[in-house]
Amino acid sequence: MTSISNVSCFNEARRVAIFGGTHGNEMSGITLVNLWIKNGKEIQRKGVETKPFITNPRAVEKCTRYVDTDLNRAFTTENLSAPSGDDLPYEVKRAQQINEIFGPKGSPDAYDVIFDLHNTTSNMGCTLILESSKDHFNLQMMHYIKPALDMVYLEGLSLDLVCLEGLSLDLVGPQPQGVLRSNIFESMRVVLKHALDFIELFNEGLEFPPCSVDVFRVWDKMDYPRDTNGNIIAMVHPNLQDCDWEPLNPGDPMFQMFDGTTVRYEGVGTVYPTFINEAAYYEKQQAFVTTRRETLVAGAIKKA
């Protein structure tokens, strides 16, 4: 990336990958990627090589989140540099293979953009996850998509060790694990269409002026109440369930104990919960994530 007269210049995004099946029971991305592997006409754009790819085929075959360990957490420097061997968890070996195919970051062979398609059991709607608040290219992409889809954006972590320009992750819910819902499927499909349209317009030389994007920045992670043995002793309160992105104020109900009593939020100031009662996060001891709203500013961008 270079900057000329307050306009950031990026190289053309000529190689784009679309990942499905990073978690093998999140069916929208798996189904779309398999569809596009058979016939990728709708994801092709002029001057762009778009590659659909199943990232965790063993987990997809078993319709389980992962086989040995969470692939979405396996793209660490330590894992990617670990000596290969049969004793490595399957997902660590798979992360190394994916890094060889689509990365490594900073190399001439690294893909320019990677979309990793996920579902959530939470009522999050369509969410794009951005790794860096200074990533003007992805911020501009989000701004382009938002008017068409009225989307919400969560700033968090991504697998940018693989990808040259970082990773845009499309997360759509609510959808149960191992289930395909037509409305969620179509929402994800539309997200990808607009994102690829943005890349094509950028490559053709369209300059995107400065813009602002409202985001929800991760603040804290909240666990369920537990007894001294670590057993969960409460549920997400009915007033909070399915209320992703809605304000949670001090004193608002947060959990309902199994005996019927209410646990209220005691934090300082208003937060916006998300990933509420996400099924995959029980093992991570996480009931929901709190976020805070802020506005990010993206500078003008154009093709270098």
Short mmCIF file of C-alpha atoms in Angstrom, two decimals:
data_model
loop_
_atom_site.label_atom_id
_atom_site.label_comp_id
_atom_site.label_asym_id
_atom_site.label_seq_id
_atom_site.Cartn_x
_atom_site.Cartn_y
_atom_site.Cartn_z
CA MET A 1 0.00 0.00 0.00
CA THR A 2 1.21 3.54 -0.80
CA SER A 3 -0.30 6.95 -0.10
CA ILE A 4 -0.53 9.80 -2.60
CA SER A 5 -2.20 13.11 -1.70
CA ASN A 6 -4.13 11.51 1.17
CA VAL A 7 -5.35 8.71 -1.11
CA SER A 8 -4.17 5.21 -0.20
CA CYS A 9 -3.12 3.20 -3.22
CA PHE A 10 -3.52 -0.57 -3.20
CA ASN A 11 -2.49 -3.14 -5.76
CA GLU A 12 -5.27 -4.79 -7.68
CA ALA A 13 -6.99 -7.67 -5.92
CA ARG A 14 -6.41 -10.28 -8.59
CA ARG A 15 -6.63 -13.47 -6.51
CA VAL A 16 -9.58 -14.03 -4.18
CA ALA A 17 -10.37 -17.15 -2.16
CA ILE A 18 -13.69 -18.09 -0.61
CA PHE A 19 -13.43 -20.53 2.30
CA GLY A 20 -16.28 -22.73 3.46
CA GLY A 21 -16.19 -25.45 6.09
CA THR A 22 -13.62 -23.97 8.44
CA HIS A 23 -16.16 -25.31 10.91
CA GLY A 24 -17.61 -28.48 9.46
CA ASN A 25 -21.16 -28.02 10.77
CA GLU A 26 -21.75 -24.48 9.47
CA MET A 27 -23.74 -25.38 6.40
CA SER A 28 -24.27 -22.15 4.44
CA GLY A 29 -20.63 -21.63 3.54
CA ILE A 30 -20.08 -25.34 2.92
CA THR A 31 -23.04 -25.55 0.57
CA LEU A 32 -22.17 -22.36 -1.31
CA VAL A 33 -18.53 -23.33 -1.76
CA ASN A 34 -19.47 -26.80 -3.00
CA LEU A 35 -21.95 -25.17 -5.38
CA TRP A 36 -19.28 -22.81 -6.69
CA ILE A 37 -16.70 -25.57 -7.04
CA LYS A 38 -19.10 -27.26 -9.47
CA ASN A 39 -20.08 -24.03 -11.24
CA GLY A 40 -18.31 -20.82 -10.26
CA LYS A 41 -19.81 -18.53 -12.88
CA GLU A 42 -21.60 -16.30 -10.37
CA ILE A 43 -18.44 -15.60 -8.35
CA GLN A 44 -16.21 -14.78 -11.31
CA ARG A 45 -15.38 -11.16 -12.01
CA LYS A 46 -13.41 -9.59 -14.83
CA GLY A 47 -9.68 -9.84 -14.19
CA VAL A 48 -10.14 -11.72 -10.89
CA GLU A 49 -9.30 -15.33 -10.15
CA THR A 50 -11.81 -16.49 -7.53
CA LYS A 51 -11.16 -19.85 -5.89
CA PRO A 52 -13.79 -21.57 -3.71
CA PHE A 53 -12.20 -23.94 -1.20
CA ILE A 54 -13.36 -26.38 1.51
CA THR A 55 -10.98 -25.74 4.39
CA ASN A 56 -11.73 -28.60 6.80
CA PRO A 57 -12.97 -31.54 4.71
CA ARG A 58 -12.74 -34.14 7.51
CA ALA A 59 -14.93 -32.03 9.80
CA VAL A 60 -17.34 -31.39 6.92
CA GLU A 61 -17.59 -35.13 6.28
CA LYS A 62 -18.41 -35.74 9.95
CA CYS A 63 -20.62 -32.61 10.19
CA THR A 64 -18.76 -31.54 13.30
CA ARG A 65 -17.12 -28.24 14.22
CA TYR A 66 -13.63 -29.76 14.13
CA VAL A 67 -11.82 -33.09 14.39
CA ASP A 68 -8.95 -32.41 16.80
CA THR A 69 -8.88 -28.67 17.44
CA ASP A 70 -10.58 -25.49 16.20
CA LEU A 71 -9.16 -24.69 12.74
CA ASN A 72 -10.25 -21.08 13.16
CA ARG A 73 -7.79 -20.80 16.07
CA ALA A 74 -5.00 -22.84 14.45
CA PHE A 75 -3.46 -20.12 12.26
CA THR A 76 -0.81 -19.03 14.75
CA THR A 77 2.85 -18.41 14.09
CA GLU A 78 3.71 -21.33 16.37
CA ASN A 79 1.43 -23.75 14.54
CA LEU A 80 2.38 -22.64 11.05
CA SER A 81 6.08 -23.03 11.83
CA ALA A 82 5.76 -26.35 13.71
CA PRO A 83 7.66 -29.30 12.20
CA SER A 84 5.30 -31.51 10.24
CA GLY A 85 4.55 -34.92 11.67
CA ASP A 86 1.84 -37.44 12.39
CA ASP A 87 1.57 -36.25 15.98
CA LEU A 88 0.24 -32.84 14.95
CA PRO A 89 -3.53 -32.28 15.34
CA TYR A 90 -5.33 -32.60 12.02
CA GLU A 91 -6.39 -28.94 11.98
CA VAL A 92 -2.83 -27.75 12.62
CA LYS A 93 -1.64 -29.79 9.63
CA ARG A 94 -4.53 -28.41 7.62
CA ALA A 95 -3.64 -24.84 8.63
CA GLN A 96 -0.10 -25.42 7.37
CA GLN A 97 -1.44 -26.76 4.06
CA ILE A 98 -3.80 -23.78 3.66
CA ASN A 99 -0.96 -21.39 4.42
CA GLU A 100 1.15 -23.02 1.70
CA ILE A 101 -1.68 -22.78 -0.84
CA PHE A 102 -2.97 -19.28 -0.12
CA GLY A 103 -0.07 -17.60 1.68
CA PRO A 104 2.18 -17.02 3.38
CA LYS A 105 1.34 -13.41 4.11
CA GLY A 106 3.69 -10.98 2.44
CA SER A 107 4.85 -13.41 -0.20
CA PRO A 108 4.30 -12.79 -3.93
CA ASP A 109 2.07 -15.88 -4.09
CA ALA A 110 -0.29 -14.87 -1.26
CA TYR A 111 -3.91 -14.35 -2.17
CA ASP A 112 -5.06 -10.74 -2.02
CA VAL A 113 -8.40 -11.28 -0.27
CA ILE A 114 -9.89 -14.26 1.54
CA PHE A 115 -13.54 -14.54 2.57
CA ASP A 116 -14.14 -17.12 5.31
CA LEU A 117 -17.83 -18.05 5.49
CA HIS A 118 -19.29 -18.92 8.89
CA ASN A 119 -22.64 -19.41 10.54
CA THR A 120 -23.60 -18.71 14.13
CA THR A 121 -26.43 -20.02 16.27
CA SER A 122 -26.76 -16.48 17.70
CA ASN A 123 -29.19 -13.90 16.36
CA MET A 124 -26.41 -11.78 14.86
CA GLY A 125 -27.77 -11.23 11.36
CA CYS A 126 -25.05 -10.60 8.76
CA THR A 127 -21.75 -9.65 10.35
CA LEU A 128 -18.40 -8.90 8.78
CA ILE A 129 -15.41 -9.21 11.09
CA LEU A 130 -12.55 -6.81 10.56
CA GLU A 131 -9.15 -7.45 12.07
CA SER A 132 -7.67 -3.95 11.98
CA SER A 133 -9.29 -0.55 12.44
CA LYS A 134 -6.66 0.85 10.06
CA ASP A 135 -7.49 -1.51 7.19
CA HIS A 136 -8.82 1.08 4.77
CA PHE A 137 -9.42 -1.41 1.96
CA ASN A 138 -11.71 -3.66 4.03
CA LEU A 139 -13.38 -0.66 5.67
CA GLN A 140 -14.22 0.68 2.23
CA MET A 141 -15.53 -2.75 1.23
CA MET A 142 -17.75 -2.83 4.31
CA HIS A 143 -19.03 0.66 3.55
CA TYR A 144 -19.88 -0.44 0.02
CA ILE A 145 -21.80 -3.50 1.21
CA LYS A 146 -23.68 -1.86 4.08
CA PRO A 147 -26.27 0.23 2.16
CA ALA A 148 -27.40 -2.82 0.23
CA LEU A 149 -27.71 -5.14 3.22
CA ASP A 150 -28.00 -2.93 6.33
CA MET A 151 -25.23 -4.96 7.90
CA VAL A 152 -23.54 -4.81 11.28
CA TYR A 153 -19.78 -5.06 11.73
CA LEU A 154 -17.84 -6.53 14.57
CA GLU A 155 -14.18 -5.69 14.97
CA GLY A 156 -12.24 -8.70 16.10
CA LEU A 157 -9.50 -11.14 15.15
CA SER A 158 -9.00 -12.90 11.84
CA LEU A 159 -6.66 -15.35 10.17
CA ASP A 160 -4.49 -12.68 8.57
CA LEU A 161 -1.34 -14.79 8.84
CA VAL A 162 -2.45 -16.37 5.57
CA CYS A 163 -3.77 -13.48 3.55
CA LEU A 164 -1.95 -10.52 2.02
CA GLU A 165 -4.62 -7.91 2.72
CA GLY A 166 -6.22 -9.55 5.77
CA LEU A 167 -9.38 -11.57 5.99
CA SER A 168 -12.99 -10.47 5.73
CA LEU A 169 -15.17 -12.95 7.52
CA ASP A 170 -18.85 -13.25 6.78
CA LEU A 171 -20.86 -14.58 9.72
CA VAL A 172 -24.60 -15.08 9.35
CA GLY A 173 -27.19 -16.33 11.82
CA PRO A 174 -29.18 -17.56 13.56
CA GLN A 175 -28.74 -21.02 12.09
CA PRO A 176 -28.47 -24.28 14.04
CA GLN A 177 -25.34 -26.37 13.62
CA GLY A 178 -25.65 -28.95 10.86
CA VAL A 179 -28.75 -27.23 9.45
CA LEU A 180 -29.24 -25.24 6.24
CA ARG A 181 -31.74 -22.36 6.24
CA SER A 182 -32.69 -20.76 2.93
CA ASN A 183 -32.84 -17.17 4.23
CA ILE A 184 -29.39 -17.42 5.84
CA PHE A 185 -28.00 -19.14 2.74
CA GLU A 186 -29.29 -16.37 0.47
CA SER A 187 -28.07 -13.60 2.77
CA MET A 188 -24.56 -15.01 2.65
CA ARG A 189 -24.77 -15.34 -1.11
CA VAL A 190 -25.77 -11.68 -1.49
CA VAL A 191 -22.95 -10.55 0.80
CA LEU A 192 -20.40 -12.28 -1.39
CA LYS A 193 -21.93 -10.84 -4.57
CA HIS A 194 -21.56 -7.28 -3.35
CA ALA A 195 -18.07 -7.87 -1.97
CA LEU A 196 -16.91 -9.26 -5.31
CA ASP A 197 -18.60 -6.35 -7.12
CA PHE A 198 -16.59 -3.96 -4.93
CA ILE A 199 -13.34 -5.73 -5.83
CA GLU A 200 -14.17 -5.58 -9.54
CA LEU A 201 -14.96 -1.84 -9.38
CA PHE A 202 -11.74 -1.19 -7.48
CA ASN A 203 -9.69 -3.14 -10.00
CA GLU A 204 -11.29 -1.19 -12.84
CA GLY A 205 -9.93 2.03 -11.34
CA LEU A 206 -12.86 3.46 -9.41
CA GLU A 207 -11.63 5.69 -6.58
CA PHE A 208 -13.54 5.39 -3.32
CA PRO A 209 -13.75 8.66 -1.31
CA PRO A 210 -13.26 8.88 2.48
CA CYS A 211 -16.06 7.30 4.48
CA SER A 212 -17.01 6.33 8.01
CA VAL A 213 -18.18 2.94 9.25
CA ASP A 214 -19.95 2.22 12.53
CA VAL A 215 -18.46 -0.84 14.21
CA PHE A 216 -18.83 -2.78 17.43
CA ARG A 217 -15.44 -3.29 19.05
CA VAL A 218 -14.97 -6.34 21.26
CA TRP A 219 -14.90 -5.28 24.92
CA ASP A 220 -15.19 -8.36 27.16
CA LYS A 221 -16.23 -12.01 27.23
CA MET A 222 -18.85 -13.13 29.74
CA ASP A 223 -19.07 -16.67 31.11
CA TYR A 224 -22.11 -18.36 32.60
CA PRO A 225 -22.42 -18.45 36.40
CA ARG A 226 -20.86 -21.67 37.69
CA ASP A 227 -20.65 -23.61 40.92
CA THR A 228 -17.43 -24.50 42.69
CA ASN A 229 -17.05 -27.55 40.44
CA GLY A 230 -17.28 -25.48 37.29
CA ASN A 231 -20.79 -26.57 36.36
CA ILE A 232 -23.10 -24.04 34.70
CA ILE A 233 -25.90 -22.99 37.08
CA ALA A 234 -27.74 -20.42 34.96
CA MET A 235 -29.10 -19.66 31.48
CA VAL A 236 -29.08 -16.52 29.36
CA HIS A 237 -31.99 -14.45 30.66
CA PRO A 238 -35.06 -14.39 28.36
CA ASN A 239 -34.80 -10.59 28.17
CA LEU A 240 -31.31 -10.96 26.70
CA GLN A 241 -31.77 -14.05 24.53
CA ASP A 242 -31.76 -13.23 20.77
CA CYS A 243 -31.00 -9.56 21.50
CA ASP A 244 -27.61 -9.41 19.80
CA TRP A 245 -26.41 -5.84 19.16
CA GLU A 246 -29.09 -4.36 21.44
CA PRO A 247 -27.97 -2.22 24.41
CA LEU A 248 -27.35 -3.90 27.77
CA ASN A 249 -27.37 -1.35 30.56
CA PRO A 250 -26.21 -1.69 34.18
CA GLY A 251 -29.02 -3.37 36.11
CA ASP A 252 -30.51 -5.14 33.10
CA PRO A 253 -31.21 -8.89 33.42
CA MET A 254 -28.31 -10.97 32.15
CA PHE A 255 -28.71 -14.55 33.45
CA GLN A 256 -31.54 -16.56 34.96
CA MET A 257 -30.40 -18.99 37.64
CA PHE A 258 -31.90 -22.46 37.61
CA ASP A 259 -33.74 -21.56 40.83
CA GLY A 260 -35.41 -18.65 38.99
CA THR A 261 -33.42 -15.74 40.45
CA THR A 262 -32.01 -13.09 38.12
CA VAL A 263 -28.38 -12.06 37.71
CA ARG A 264 -28.12 -8.48 36.48
CA TYR A 265 -25.40 -6.76 34.51
CA GLU A 266 -23.09 -4.81 36.82
CA GLY A 267 -20.68 -3.33 34.32
CA VAL A 268 -19.90 0.33 33.89
CA GLY A 269 -21.89 1.89 31.08
CA THR A 270 -23.86 0.48 28.20
CA VAL A 271 -22.51 -2.41 26.15
CA TYR A 272 -23.84 -4.28 23.13
CA PRO A 273 -23.79 -8.07 23.54
CA THR A 274 -23.31 -10.46 20.65
CA PHE A 275 -22.61 -14.17 20.15
CA ILE A 276 -25.38 -14.54 22.75
CA ASN A 277 -25.77 -18.20 23.75
CA GLU A 278 -23.61 -19.34 20.82
CA ALA A 279 -23.68 -23.13 20.91
CA ALA A 280 -20.02 -23.52 19.93
CA TYR A 281 -18.84 -21.29 22.77
CA TYR A 282 -20.03 -23.42 25.68
CA GLU A 283 -16.71 -25.26 25.50
CA LYS A 284 -14.93 -21.91 25.51
CA GLN A 285 -16.74 -20.90 28.72
CA GLN A 286 -18.34 -17.97 27.00
CA ALA A 287 -22.01 -16.98 27.23
CA PHE A 288 -21.69 -13.86 25.10
CA VAL A 289 -19.30 -11.12 24.05
CA THR A 290 -19.80 -7.49 25.02
CA THR A 291 -18.91 -4.77 22.54
CA ARG A 292 -18.83 -0.99 22.44
CA ARG A 293 -19.94 1.12 19.52
CA GLU A 294 -17.58 3.43 17.73
CA THR A 295 -17.08 4.98 14.31
CA LEU A 296 -14.05 4.22 12.18
CA VAL A 297 -12.90 6.51 9.39
CA ALA A 298 -11.49 5.13 6.17
CA GLY A 299 -9.41 7.30 3.90
CA ALA A 300 -9.88 7.44 0.16
CA ILE A 301 -8.50 4.46 -1.76
CA LYS A 302 -7.69 3.74 -5.38
CA LYS A 303 -5.77 1.28 -7.49
CA ALA A 304 -2.01 1.77 -7.47
#
